[in-house]
mmCIF file of C-alpha atoms in Angstrom:
data_model
loop_
_atom_site.group_PDB
_atom_site.id
_atom_site.type_symbol
_atom_site.label_atom_id
_atom_site.label_comp_id
_atom_site.label_asym_id
_atom_site.label_seq_id
_atom_site.Cartn_x
_atom_site.Cartn_y
_atom_site.Cartn_z
ATOM 1 C CA UNK C 1 -33.848 107.513 -70.152
ATOM 2 C CA UNK C 2 -31.513 104.068 -68.802
ATOM 3 C CA UNK C 3 -28.220 106.141 -66.729
ATOM 4 C CA UNK C 4 -26.659 103.597 -64.632
ATOM 5 C CA UNK C 5 -23.167 104.895 -64.195
ATOM 6 C CA UNK C 6 -23.004 107.037 -60.358
ATOM 7 C CA UNK C 7 -23.775 110.431 -60.414
ATOM 8 C CA UNK C 8 -25.816 113.625 -58.799
ATOM 9 C CA UNK C 9 -28.318 113.805 -61.081
ATOM 10 C CA UNK C 10 -29.684 110.158 -60.994
ATOM 11 C CA UNK C 11 -30.110 107.520 -57.530
ATOM 12 C CA UNK C 12 -27.545 105.259 -59.397
ATOM 13 C CA UNK C 13 -24.751 105.762 -56.389
ATOM 14 C CA UNK C 14 -22.001 103.081 -55.343
ATOM 15 C CA UNK C 15 -21.696 102.346 -51.537
ATOM 16 C CA UNK C 16 -18.787 101.368 -50.687
ATOM 17 C CA UNK C 17 -19.197 99.248 -47.579
ATOM 18 C CA UNK C 18 -16.291 99.047 -44.848
ATOM 19 C CA UNK C 19 -15.884 98.919 -41.015
ATOM 20 C CA UNK C 20 -15.421 94.912 -40.532
ATOM 21 C CA UNK C 21 -18.716 93.128 -42.693
ATOM 22 C CA UNK C 22 -15.986 90.896 -44.305
ATOM 23 C CA UNK C 23 -16.163 89.565 -47.466
ATOM 24 C CA UNK C 24 -20.465 89.966 -49.050
ATOM 25 C CA UNK C 25 -22.281 86.878 -48.795
ATOM 26 C CA UNK C 26 -26.258 87.671 -49.391
ATOM 27 C CA UNK C 27 -28.696 90.121 -49.297
ATOM 28 C CA UNK C 28 -31.964 89.672 -48.022
ATOM 29 C CA UNK C 29 -34.945 92.010 -48.728
ATOM 30 C CA UNK C 30 -37.060 93.547 -45.767
ATOM 31 C CA UNK C 31 -40.566 96.099 -44.926
ATOM 32 C CA UNK C 32 -37.741 98.638 -43.500
ATOM 33 C CA UNK C 33 -34.459 98.247 -45.305
ATOM 34 C CA UNK C 34 -31.706 95.548 -47.469
ATOM 35 C CA UNK C 35 -29.839 93.616 -45.502
ATOM 36 C CA UNK C 36 -26.564 92.406 -46.339
ATOM 37 C CA UNK C 37 -24.654 90.386 -44.984
ATOM 38 C CA UNK C 38 -20.695 89.219 -45.347
ATOM 39 C CA UNK C 39 -18.769 86.071 -43.672
ATOM 40 C CA UNK C 40 -17.909 89.256 -40.416
ATOM 41 C CA UNK C 41 -21.125 91.555 -40.654
ATOM 42 C CA UNK C 42 -24.686 93.239 -41.151
ATOM 43 C CA UNK C 43 -24.688 95.995 -43.039
ATOM 44 C CA UNK C 44 -27.799 97.922 -43.563
ATOM 45 C CA UNK C 45 -29.433 100.177 -46.537
ATOM 46 C CA UNK C 46 -31.816 102.352 -45.851
ATOM 47 C CA UNK C 47 -32.969 104.262 -49.000
ATOM 48 C CA UNK C 48 -34.186 107.289 -48.642
ATOM 49 C CA UNK C 49 -33.993 108.955 -52.465
ATOM 50 C CA UNK C 50 -31.508 111.606 -52.220
ATOM 51 C CA UNK C 51 -29.969 112.142 -56.075
ATOM 52 C CA UNK C 52 -26.587 110.493 -56.095
ATOM 53 C CA UNK C 53 -27.189 109.059 -52.633
ATOM 54 C CA UNK C 54 -30.465 106.692 -52.466
ATOM 55 C CA UNK C 55 -29.025 104.745 -49.299
ATOM 56 C CA UNK C 56 -27.335 105.202 -46.215
ATOM 57 C CA UNK C 57 -25.302 102.739 -45.152
ATOM 58 C CA UNK C 58 -24.843 101.405 -41.894
ATOM 59 C CA UNK C 59 -22.621 98.950 -40.076
ATOM 60 C CA UNK C 60 -24.890 96.585 -37.890
ATOM 61 C CA UNK C 61 -22.567 94.923 -36.158
ATOM 62 C CA UNK C 62 -19.578 92.885 -36.663
ATOM 63 C CA UNK C 63 -18.691 89.019 -35.588
ATOM 64 C CA UNK C 64 -22.248 88.680 -36.584
ATOM 65 C CA UNK C 65 -21.077 87.065 -40.034
ATOM 66 C CA UNK C 66 -23.157 84.527 -42.898
ATOM 67 C CA UNK C 67 -21.837 80.712 -42.644
ATOM 68 C CA UNK C 68 -23.139 80.106 -46.276
ATOM 69 C CA UNK C 69 -25.680 82.254 -48.567
ATOM 70 C CA UNK C 70 -28.905 80.722 -47.392
ATOM 71 C CA UNK C 71 -28.513 80.443 -43.302
ATOM 72 C CA UNK C 72 -31.021 83.396 -42.774
ATOM 73 C CA UNK C 73 -35.103 83.940 -42.710
ATOM 74 C CA UNK C 74 -37.033 86.496 -42.678
ATOM 75 C CA UNK C 75 -40.584 86.541 -40.871
ATOM 76 C CA UNK C 76 -42.541 89.170 -39.739
ATOM 77 C CA UNK C 77 -40.434 91.397 -39.862
ATOM 78 C CA UNK C 78 -37.943 89.811 -37.805
ATOM 79 C CA UNK C 79 -34.730 88.270 -39.403
ATOM 80 C CA UNK C 80 -33.062 85.647 -38.316
ATOM 81 C CA UNK C 81 -29.446 83.377 -39.372
ATOM 82 C CA UNK C 82 -26.763 81.125 -38.516
ATOM 83 C CA UNK C 83 -23.333 82.396 -37.967
ATOM 84 C CA UNK C 84 -20.105 81.362 -38.291
ATOM 85 C CA UNK C 85 -19.222 82.642 -34.963
ATOM 86 C CA UNK C 86 -21.380 79.087 -34.025
ATOM 87 C CA UNK C 87 -24.342 81.510 -31.985
ATOM 88 C CA UNK C 88 -28.163 82.048 -34.255
ATOM 89 C CA UNK C 89 -28.843 85.620 -34.614
ATOM 90 C CA UNK C 90 -32.332 88.224 -34.720
ATOM 91 C CA UNK C 91 -33.191 91.985 -35.349
ATOM 92 C CA UNK C 92 -35.539 93.290 -34.770
ATOM 93 C CA UNK C 93 -35.125 95.964 -37.797
ATOM 94 C CA UNK C 94 -35.501 100.021 -36.837
ATOM 95 C CA UNK C 95 -37.833 101.824 -33.183
ATOM 96 C CA UNK C 96 -37.780 104.863 -32.480
ATOM 97 C CA UNK C 97 -35.499 106.103 -35.331
ATOM 98 C CA UNK C 98 -33.112 104.541 -34.000
ATOM 99 C CA UNK C 99 -31.559 101.357 -35.982
ATOM 100 C CA UNK C 100 -31.774 97.965 -34.302
ATOM 101 C CA UNK C 101 -28.352 95.981 -33.536
ATOM 102 C CA UNK C 102 -28.240 91.936 -34.761
ATOM 103 C CA UNK C 103 -28.132 89.887 -30.928
ATOM 104 C CA UNK C 104 -27.671 86.309 -30.232
ATOM 105 C CA UNK C 105 -30.908 83.985 -30.088
ATOM 106 C CA UNK C 106 -30.293 81.664 -27.396
ATOM 107 C CA UNK C 107 -30.440 78.224 -27.662
ATOM 108 C CA UNK C 108 -29.572 75.706 -25.704
ATOM 109 C CA UNK C 109 -28.728 73.457 -28.694
ATOM 110 C CA UNK C 110 -26.350 75.164 -30.229
ATOM 111 C CA UNK C 111 -23.639 73.412 -29.113
ATOM 112 C CA UNK C 112 -24.621 70.001 -29.903
ATOM 113 C CA UNK C 113 -24.881 71.998 -33.856
ATOM 114 C CA UNK C 114 -21.771 73.892 -33.840
ATOM 115 C CA UNK C 115 -19.843 71.011 -32.502
ATOM 116 C CA UNK C 116 -20.783 68.264 -35.103
ATOM 117 C CA UNK C 117 -22.016 70.858 -37.906
ATOM 118 C CA UNK C 118 -19.254 69.198 -41.515
ATOM 119 C CA UNK C 119 -17.802 72.736 -41.329
ATOM 120 C CA UNK C 120 -16.252 71.730 -44.720
ATOM 121 C CA UNK C 121 -19.467 71.789 -46.314
ATOM 122 C CA UNK C 122 -20.949 74.516 -43.767
ATOM 123 C CA UNK C 123 -21.826 76.851 -47.209
ATOM 124 C CA UNK C 124 -24.639 74.289 -47.992
ATOM 125 C CA UNK C 125 -26.237 75.692 -44.474
ATOM 126 C CA UNK C 126 -29.852 76.870 -45.011
ATOM 127 C CA UNK C 127 -33.108 78.451 -43.854
ATOM 128 C CA UNK C 128 -36.826 77.143 -43.198
ATOM 129 C CA UNK C 129 -39.218 79.519 -42.646
ATOM 130 C CA UNK C 130 -42.214 78.095 -41.594
ATOM 131 C CA UNK C 131 -44.616 80.498 -41.072
ATOM 132 C CA UNK C 132 -48.284 77.776 -40.113
ATOM 133 C CA UNK C 133 -46.288 77.035 -36.997
ATOM 134 C CA UNK C 134 -43.772 79.702 -36.440
ATOM 135 C CA UNK C 135 -40.487 78.649 -36.798
ATOM 136 C CA UNK C 136 -38.140 78.722 -38.228
ATOM 137 C CA UNK C 137 -35.577 76.019 -39.871
ATOM 138 C CA UNK C 138 -31.359 75.780 -39.835
ATOM 139 C CA UNK C 139 -30.711 73.141 -42.138
ATOM 140 C CA UNK C 140 -26.730 72.231 -41.544
ATOM 141 C CA UNK C 141 -24.502 68.730 -42.719
ATOM 142 C CA UNK C 142 -23.882 67.298 -39.745
ATOM 143 C CA UNK C 143 -20.751 64.948 -39.514
ATOM 144 C CA UNK C 144 -22.776 62.250 -37.733
ATOM 145 C CA UNK C 145 -24.149 61.552 -41.098
ATOM 146 C CA UNK C 146 -21.847 61.486 -43.396
ATOM 147 C CA UNK C 147 -20.831 58.305 -45.145
ATOM 148 C CA UNK C 148 -16.986 57.945 -44.497
ATOM 149 C CA UNK C 149 -17.465 54.412 -46.596
ATOM 150 C CA UNK C 150 -18.555 56.320 -49.526
ATOM 151 C CA UNK C 151 -15.889 59.234 -49.137
ATOM 152 C CA UNK C 152 -19.676 61.232 -50.199
ATOM 153 C CA UNK C 153 -19.752 65.206 -48.658
ATOM 154 C CA UNK C 154 -22.273 65.618 -46.184
ATOM 155 C CA UNK C 155 -25.330 66.985 -46.962
ATOM 156 C CA UNK C 156 -27.811 69.007 -44.950
ATOM 157 C CA UNK C 157 -29.248 66.033 -42.230
ATOM 158 C CA UNK C 158 -29.596 68.057 -39.138
ATOM 159 C CA UNK C 159 -32.478 70.885 -37.994
ATOM 160 C CA UNK C 160 -32.383 73.296 -35.247
ATOM 161 C CA UNK C 161 -35.559 74.415 -35.100
ATOM 162 C CA UNK C 162 -36.650 77.814 -32.694
ATOM 163 C CA UNK C 163 -40.270 78.876 -32.803
ATOM 164 C CA UNK C 164 -39.602 82.725 -32.853
ATOM 165 C CA UNK C 165 -42.811 83.355 -30.480
ATOM 166 C CA UNK C 166 -42.005 81.411 -27.816
ATOM 167 C CA UNK C 167 -38.266 81.143 -27.988
ATOM 168 C CA UNK C 168 -38.346 77.492 -27.395
ATOM 169 C CA UNK C 169 -35.134 75.186 -30.088
ATOM 170 C CA UNK C 170 -36.058 71.401 -31.326
ATOM 171 C CA UNK C 171 -33.512 69.241 -32.966
ATOM 172 C CA UNK C 172 -34.540 67.511 -36.237
ATOM 173 C CA UNK C 173 -33.071 64.786 -38.265
ATOM 174 C CA UNK C 174 -34.553 65.253 -41.991
ATOM 175 C CA UNK C 175 -32.613 66.062 -44.882
ATOM 176 C CA UNK C 176 -33.417 68.305 -47.023
ATOM 177 C CA UNK C 177 -31.527 70.031 -49.449
ATOM 178 C CA UNK C 178 -34.363 73.383 -49.973
ATOM 179 C CA UNK C 179 -36.767 74.779 -47.976
ATOM 180 C CA UNK C 180 -39.936 76.564 -50.014
ATOM 181 C CA UNK C 181 -43.129 76.578 -47.625
ATOM 182 C CA UNK C 182 -46.289 75.689 -48.277
ATOM 183 C CA UNK C 183 -48.806 77.859 -49.789
#
């Protein structure tokens, strides 16, 4: 029996997400929960399997929403993303039966990235996870690389890469419109 109508005798449910998430942007399945971002905040959906209420839904934070649908990545339980509040964030998950909170990542090149980003093209921002080198690469369209004479929109041409084991950041110039990790 495949009943897709929410009722108390099945796991089908509906989940209003209120309280600061803004316009919903994207979701990501992690080991302990599903994260759902809006343009202003992020929610945690934790599976509990109860009839009529399969998930607990929690607002993890506001002012930490995504800049674009693909501007987040996950590795080893850590989730990092580029926020539209001009900051980078990390979420470390759940610990000691308490919800974690999104944390701002200290980024010494943050001012350069966000001062020069082409906000008209910011929905093109995306993240590439490079597990071999424990890095997340944040790709952004940069105003310094737009061809004004050709009147072409900016593509992602710059990268802010962070090593999640050391916290070190490295800027790169690299044109990429998508990413697939090796292997």
